[in-house]
PDB file of C-alpha atoms in Angstrom:
ATOM      1  CA  MET Z  19     -18.447   4.981  50.159  1.00  0.00           C
ATOM      2  CA  GLU Z  20     -15.788   6.549  52.506  1.00  0.00           C
ATOM      3  CA  SER Z  21     -15.535   3.418  54.873  1.00  0.00           C
ATOM      4  CA  GLU Z  22     -15.058   1.002  51.971  1.00  0.00           C
ATOM      5  CA  LYS Z  23     -12.555   3.223  50.025  1.00  0.00           C
ATOM      6  CA  HIS Z  24     -10.252   3.664  53.152  1.00  0.00           C
ATOM      7  CA  ALA Z  25     -11.048   0.462  55.069  1.00  0.00           C
ATOM      8  CA  ASP Z  26      -7.479   0.400  56.369  1.00  0.00           C
ATOM      9  CA  VAL Z  27      -7.980   3.928  57.943  1.00  0.00           C
ATOM     10  CA  VAL Z  28      -9.516   3.819  61.521  1.00  0.00           C
ATOM     11  CA  LEU Z  29     -11.780   6.847  62.302  1.00  0.00           C
ATOM     12  CA  SER Z  30     -12.064   7.294  66.016  1.00  0.00           C
ATOM     13  CA  SER Z  31     -15.574   7.543  67.369  1.00  0.00           C
ATOM     14  CA  GLY Z  32     -17.395  10.697  66.673  1.00  0.00           C
ATOM     15  CA  ILE Z  33     -14.983  11.972  64.062  1.00  0.00           C
ATOM     16  CA  GLU Z  34     -16.548  14.585  61.779  1.00  0.00           C
ATOM     17  CA  ILE Z  35     -15.581  14.461  58.048  1.00  0.00           C
ATOM     18  CA  PRO Z  36     -17.457  17.435  56.427  1.00  0.00           C
ATOM     19  CA  VAL Z  37     -18.762  17.051  52.831  1.00  0.00           C
ATOM     20  CA  PRO Z  38     -18.005  20.144  50.896  1.00  0.00           C
ATOM     21  CA  ALA Z  39     -20.935  21.915  49.243  1.00  0.00           C
ATOM     22  CA  GLY Z  40     -20.597  22.646  45.470  1.00  0.00           C
ATOM     23  CA  GLY Z  41     -18.218  25.374  44.801  1.00  0.00           C
ATOM     24  CA  GLU Z  42     -16.535  25.457  48.189  1.00  0.00           C
ATOM     25  CA  LEU Z  43     -12.781  25.185  48.273  1.00  0.00           C
ATOM     26  CA  TRP Z  44     -11.526  23.021  51.180  1.00  0.00           C
ATOM     27  CA  THR Z  45      -8.094  22.081  52.570  1.00  0.00           C
ATOM     28  CA  VAL Z  46      -7.171  19.527  55.187  1.00  0.00           C
ATOM     29  CA  GLY Z  47      -4.309  19.314  57.655  1.00  0.00           C
ATOM     30  CA  ALA Z  48      -2.842  16.509  59.754  1.00  0.00           C
ATOM     31  CA  VAL Z  49      -0.895  16.962  62.933  1.00  0.00           C
ATOM     32  CA  ILE Z  50       1.257  13.823  63.309  1.00  0.00           C
ATOM     33  CA  LEU Z  51       2.776  12.963  66.695  1.00  0.00           C
ATOM     34  CA  ASN Z  52       5.637  10.627  67.154  1.00  0.00           C
ATOM     35  CA  GLN Z  53       6.224   8.184  69.970  1.00  0.00           C
ATOM     36  CA  LYS Z  54       7.793  10.911  72.174  1.00  0.00           C
ATOM     37  CA  GLY Z  55       4.717  13.033  71.722  1.00  0.00           C
ATOM     38  CA  ARG Z  56       6.406  15.648  69.295  1.00  0.00           C
ATOM     39  CA  ALA Z  57       4.581  16.991  66.419  1.00  0.00           C
ATOM     40  CA  PHE Z  58       5.934  16.907  62.796  1.00  0.00           C
ATOM     41  CA  ALA Z  59       6.158  20.129  60.745  1.00  0.00           C
ATOM     42  CA  GLN Z  60       7.728  20.965  57.562  1.00  0.00           C
ATOM     43  CA  LYS Z  61       9.037  24.325  56.331  1.00  0.00           C
ATOM     44  CA  ARG Z  62       7.446  25.594  52.918  1.00  0.00           C
ATOM     45  CA  SER Z  63       9.967  26.760  50.425  1.00  0.00           C
ATOM     46  CA  PRO Z  64      10.460  30.448  49.978  1.00  0.00           C
ATOM     47  CA  GLU Z  65       9.132  30.101  46.400  1.00  0.00           C
ATOM     48  CA  ARG Z  66       5.774  28.880  47.478  1.00  0.00           C
ATOM     49  CA  ARG Z  67       2.760  31.008  46.461  1.00  0.00           C
ATOM     50  CA  LEU Z  68       0.959  30.645  49.845  1.00  0.00           C
ATOM     51  CA  PHE Z  69       2.859  30.941  53.139  1.00  0.00           C
ATOM     52  CA  PRO Z  70       6.435  31.059  51.692  1.00  0.00           C
ATOM     53  CA  ASP Z  71       9.177  30.020  54.161  1.00  0.00           C
ATOM     54  CA  CYS Z  72       6.706  29.207  56.864  1.00  0.00           C
ATOM     55  CA  TRP Z  73       6.188  26.086  58.973  1.00  0.00           C
ATOM     56  CA  ASP Z  74       3.244  23.933  57.994  1.00  0.00           C
ATOM     57  CA  ILE Z  75       1.617  20.539  59.026  1.00  0.00           C
ATOM     58  CA  VAL Z  76       0.960  17.905  56.416  1.00  0.00           C
ATOM     59  CA  GLY Z  77      -2.066  18.764  54.304  1.00  0.00           C
ATOM     60  CA  GLY Z  78      -3.299  20.385  51.150  1.00  0.00           C
ATOM     61  CA  HIS Z  79      -6.227  21.316  48.958  1.00  0.00           C
ATOM     62  CA  VAL Z  80      -9.128  18.826  48.259  1.00  0.00           C
ATOM     63  CA  GLU Z  81      -9.017  18.086  44.494  1.00  0.00           C
ATOM     64  CA  PRO Z  82     -12.129  17.584  42.495  1.00  0.00           C
ATOM     65  CA  GLY Z  83     -13.839  14.115  43.134  1.00  0.00           C
ATOM     66  CA  GLU Z  84     -11.967  13.728  46.422  1.00  0.00           C
ATOM     67  CA  THR Z  85     -13.461  13.613  49.989  1.00  0.00           C
ATOM     68  CA  LEU Z  86     -11.562  15.133  52.838  1.00  0.00           C
ATOM     69  CA  LEU Z  87     -10.403  11.695  53.917  1.00  0.00           C
ATOM     70  CA  ASP Z  88      -9.137  11.031  50.459  1.00  0.00           C
ATOM     71  CA  THR Z  89      -7.117  14.144  50.706  1.00  0.00           C
ATOM     72  CA  LEU Z  90      -5.677  13.292  54.000  1.00  0.00           C
ATOM     73  CA  VAL Z  91      -4.511   9.960  52.864  1.00  0.00           C
ATOM     74  CA  ARG Z  92      -3.089  11.386  49.603  1.00  0.00           C
ATOM     75  CA  GLU Z  93      -1.318  14.363  51.361  1.00  0.00           C
ATOM     76  CA  ALA Z  94       0.293  12.218  53.958  1.00  0.00           C
ATOM     77  CA  ARG Z  95       1.593   9.794  51.300  1.00  0.00           C
ATOM     78  CA  GLU Z  96       2.835  12.569  48.920  1.00  0.00           C
ATOM     79  CA  GLU Z  97       4.420  14.883  51.611  1.00  0.00           C
ATOM     80  CA  THR Z  98       6.000  12.223  53.816  1.00  0.00           C
ATOM     81  CA  GLY Z  99       5.783   8.815  52.309  1.00  0.00           C
ATOM     82  CA  TRP Z 100       3.783   7.727  55.431  1.00  0.00           C
ATOM     83  CA  ARG Z 101       0.543   5.849  55.324  1.00  0.00           C
ATOM     84  CA  LEU Z 102      -2.381   7.359  57.303  1.00  0.00           C
ATOM     85  CA  ARG Z 103      -3.547   4.709  59.795  1.00  0.00           C
ATOM     86  CA  GLN Z 104      -5.919   6.547  62.109  1.00  0.00           C
ATOM     87  CA  VAL Z 105      -7.811   9.878  62.468  1.00  0.00           C
ATOM     88  CA  ARG Z 106      -7.881  10.275  66.200  1.00  0.00           C
ATOM     89  CA  ARG Z 107      -9.852  13.520  66.445  1.00  0.00           C
ATOM     90  CA  LEU Z 108     -10.956  16.820  64.740  1.00  0.00           C
ATOM     91  CA  LEU Z 109      -8.828  19.590  65.946  1.00  0.00           C
ATOM     92  CA  GLY Z 110     -10.885  22.303  64.327  1.00  0.00           C
ATOM     93  CA  ILE Z 111     -12.612  23.584  61.219  1.00  0.00           C
ATOM     94  CA  THR Z 112     -11.433  27.167  60.115  1.00  0.00           C
ATOM     95  CA  THR Z 113     -12.475  29.486  57.422  1.00  0.00           C
ATOM     96  CA  TRP Z 114      -9.755  31.683  55.817  1.00  0.00           C
ATOM     97  CA  THR Z 115      -8.866  33.779  52.773  1.00  0.00           C
ATOM     98  CA  GLY Z 116      -5.348  33.457  51.253  1.00  0.00           C
ATOM     99  CA  ASP Z 117      -3.526  36.171  49.434  1.00  0.00           C
ATOM    100  CA  ASP Z 118      -3.371  34.082  46.134  1.00  0.00           C
ATOM    101  CA  GLY Z 119      -6.705  35.262  44.756  1.00  0.00           C
ATOM    102  CA  ASP Z 120      -8.381  31.830  45.114  1.00  0.00           C
ATOM    103  CA  GLY Z 121     -10.925  33.140  47.660  1.00  0.00           C
ATOM    104  CA  LEU Z 122     -12.397  31.738  50.717  1.00  0.00           C
ATOM    105  CA  ARG Z 123     -11.287  28.229  51.947  1.00  0.00           C
ATOM    106  CA  HIS Z 124     -12.589  25.962  54.561  1.00  0.00           C
ATOM    107  CA  GLU Z 125      -9.980  23.854  56.460  1.00  0.00           C
ATOM    108  CA  ALA Z 126     -10.412  20.793  58.487  1.00  0.00           C
ATOM    109  CA  ASP Z 127      -7.459  19.830  60.728  1.00  0.00           C
ATOM    110  CA  TYR Z 128      -7.089  16.476  62.352  1.00  0.00           C
ATOM    111  CA  LEU Z 129      -4.803  14.666  64.891  1.00  0.00           C
ATOM    112  CA  VAL Z 130      -3.730  11.447  62.971  1.00  0.00           C
ATOM    113  CA  ALA Z 131      -1.619   8.358  63.414  1.00  0.00           C
ATOM    114  CA  VAL Z 132       0.562   7.120  60.523  1.00  0.00           C
ATOM    115  CA  ASP Z 133       2.304   3.887  59.629  1.00  0.00           C
ATOM    116  CA  VAL Z 134       5.909   4.158  58.370  1.00  0.00           C
ATOM    117  CA  ASP Z 135       8.074   1.964  56.200  1.00  0.00           C
ATOM    118  CA  GLY Z 136      11.307   2.670  58.045  1.00  0.00           C
ATOM    119  CA  ASP Z 137      11.246   5.157  60.769  1.00  0.00           C
ATOM    120  CA  LEU Z 138       9.546   8.570  61.381  1.00  0.00           C
ATOM    121  CA  ASP Z 139      13.004  10.266  61.369  1.00  0.00           C
ATOM    122  CA  HIS Z 140      13.314   9.897  57.583  1.00  0.00           C
ATOM    123  CA  PRO Z 141      10.223  11.295  55.921  1.00  0.00           C
ATOM    124  CA  ALA Z 142      10.139  11.319  52.078  1.00  0.00           C
ATOM    125  CA  LEU Z 143       9.536  15.077  51.865  1.00  0.00           C
ATOM    126  CA  GLU Z 144       8.644  16.902  48.604  1.00  0.00           C
ATOM    127  CA  TRP Z 145      11.917  18.751  48.552  1.00  0.00           C
ATOM    128  CA  SER Z 146      10.748  21.016  45.696  1.00  0.00           C
ATOM    129  CA  LYS Z 147       8.017  22.383  48.049  1.00  0.00           C
ATOM    130  CA  HIS Z 148       9.760  22.143  51.423  1.00  0.00           C
ATOM    131  CA  THR Z 149      13.135  23.026  52.696  1.00  0.00           C
ATOM    132  CA  ALA Z 150      13.207  21.489  56.203  1.00  0.00           C
ATOM    133  CA  TYR Z 151      11.302  19.427  58.712  1.00  0.00           C
ATOM    134  CA  ASP Z 152      11.446  18.985  62.406  1.00  0.00           C
ATOM    135  CA  TRP Z 153       9.672  17.478  65.450  1.00  0.00           C
ATOM    136  CA  PHE Z 154       8.155  20.195  67.709  1.00  0.00           C
ATOM    137  CA  GLY Z 155       7.439  19.845  71.477  1.00  0.00           C
ATOM    138  CA  PRO Z 156       5.971  22.515  73.887  1.00  0.00           C
ATOM    139  CA  GLU Z 157       9.451  24.201  74.201  1.00  0.00           C
ATOM    140  CA  ASP Z 158       9.669  24.677  70.415  1.00  0.00           C
ATOM    141  CA  LEU Z 159       6.227  26.075  69.627  1.00  0.00           C
ATOM    142  CA  SER Z 160       7.486  29.788  69.125  1.00  0.00           C
ATOM    143  CA  ARG Z 161       9.356  28.646  65.962  1.00  0.00           C
ATOM    144  CA  LEU Z 162       5.947  27.799  64.291  1.00  0.00           C
ATOM    145  CA  LYS Z 163       5.293  31.551  64.281  1.00  0.00           C
ATOM    146  CA  GLU Z 164       8.463  32.304  62.117  1.00  0.00           C
ATOM    147  CA  ASN Z 165       7.660  34.520  59.111  1.00  0.00           C
ATOM    148  CA  ARG Z 166       4.022  34.882  60.142  1.00  0.00           C
ATOM    149  CA  GLY Z 167       2.155  38.116  60.564  1.00  0.00           C
ATOM    150  CA  PRO Z 168       0.232  39.137  63.719  1.00  0.00           C
ATOM    151  CA  GLY Z 169      -2.665  36.813  64.397  1.00  0.00           C
ATOM    152  CA  GLU Z 170      -1.517  34.322  61.667  1.00  0.00           C
ATOM    153  CA  PHE Z 171      -0.921  31.474  64.163  1.00  0.00           C
ATOM    154  CA  LEU Z 172      -3.214  28.729  63.019  1.00  0.00           C
ATOM    155  CA  ILE Z 173      -0.411  26.087  62.709  1.00  0.00           C
ATOM    156  CA  HIS Z 174       1.083  27.033  66.046  1.00  0.00           C
ATOM    157  CA  ASP Z 175      -2.336  26.768  67.663  1.00  0.00           C
ATOM    158  CA  LEU Z 176      -3.199  23.342  66.128  1.00  0.00           C
ATOM    159  CA  VAL Z 177       0.103  21.920  67.155  1.00  0.00           C
ATOM    160  CA  ALA Z 178      -0.192  23.381  70.638  1.00  0.00           C
ATOM    161  CA  ALA Z 179      -3.590  21.884  70.934  1.00  0.00           C
ATOM    162  CA  ALA Z 180      -2.405  18.412  69.764  1.00  0.00           C
ATOM    163  CA  LEU Z 181       0.527  18.490  72.017  1.00  0.00           C
ATOM    164  CA  GLN Z 182      -1.744  19.407  74.978  1.00  0.00           C
ATOM    165  CA  ASP Z 183      -4.178  16.657  74.193  1.00  0.00           C
ATOM    166  CA  ARG Z 184      -1.660  14.009  73.100  1.00  0.00           C
ATOM    167  CA  GLY Z 185      -4.362  11.741  71.468  1.00  0.00           C
ATOM    168  CA  GLY Z 186      -6.933  12.253  74.170  1.00  0.00           C
ATOM    169  CA  HIS Z 187     -10.652  12.993  73.360  1.00  0.00           C
ATOM    170  CA  GLN Z 188     -11.061  16.516  74.479  1.00  0.00           C
ATOM    171  CA  PRO Z 189     -13.759  18.582  72.534  1.00  0.00           C
ATOM    172  CA  ALA Z 190     -12.436  19.997  69.342  1.00  0.00           C
ATOM    173  CA  ARG Z 191     -11.342  23.730  69.622  1.00  0.00           C
ATOM    174  CA  PRO Z 192     -13.788  26.129  68.100  1.00  0.00           C
ATOM    175  CA  GLY Z 193     -13.024  27.266  64.515  1.00  0.00           C
ATOM    176  CA  CYS Z 194     -12.007  30.682  63.778  1.00  0.00           C
ATOM    177  CA  THR Z 195     -12.567  32.997  60.893  1.00  0.00           C
ATOM    178  CA  TRP Z 196      -9.822  35.001  59.093  1.00  0.00           C
ATOM    179  CA  SER Z 197     -10.866  38.119  57.362  1.00  0.00           C
ATOM    180  CA  SER Z 198     -10.080  38.973  53.769  1.00  0.00           C
ATOM    181  CA  GLY Z 199      -6.450  38.858  53.231  1.00  0.00           C
ATOM    182  CA  GLY Z 200      -5.746  36.985  56.394  1.00  0.00           C
ATOM    183  CA  SER Z 201      -4.267  33.490  56.421  1.00  0.00           C
ATOM    184  CA  PRO Z 202      -3.834  30.575  58.701  1.00  0.00           C
ATOM    185  CA  GLY Z 203      -0.686  29.777  60.335  1.00  0.00           C
TER     186      GLY Z 203
END
């Protein structure tokens, strides 16, 4: 049961955690804000198959046998060394098709809080997959569009929504659909 497996993770009231149907490919993303209200992003390495040399939030593909919450917890730990503490709100559910041949994906993105051993200024990045990280405020949002094609601004839009909300409980933004060959970003 989800609540027993992740008893240390607080789900804010009304948080939707979709259950993938058989055969569906899902990804999750986590927008993490620091105490100054700035959002964490990491730059994918130029060698990455999907979205090379682009800024991204913490997240990844749901593996067989995992729930979306399992994946959020795992990805936060793997990509930063941080422990997921709270899922504050669903920012949106999006459907997109990457250019890697893996087909249609469903993505659920959340505003989360993390616990850190040490401090937020020193994430334990997967340096083989990421080349940089930074904290983004409203004045930095345009950088999240670097190396993205027209209309590929999912990451920019998610971070902008999280910064605007700053942990409040506004309704989730509606999902959007990317056509074949399109991608989030």
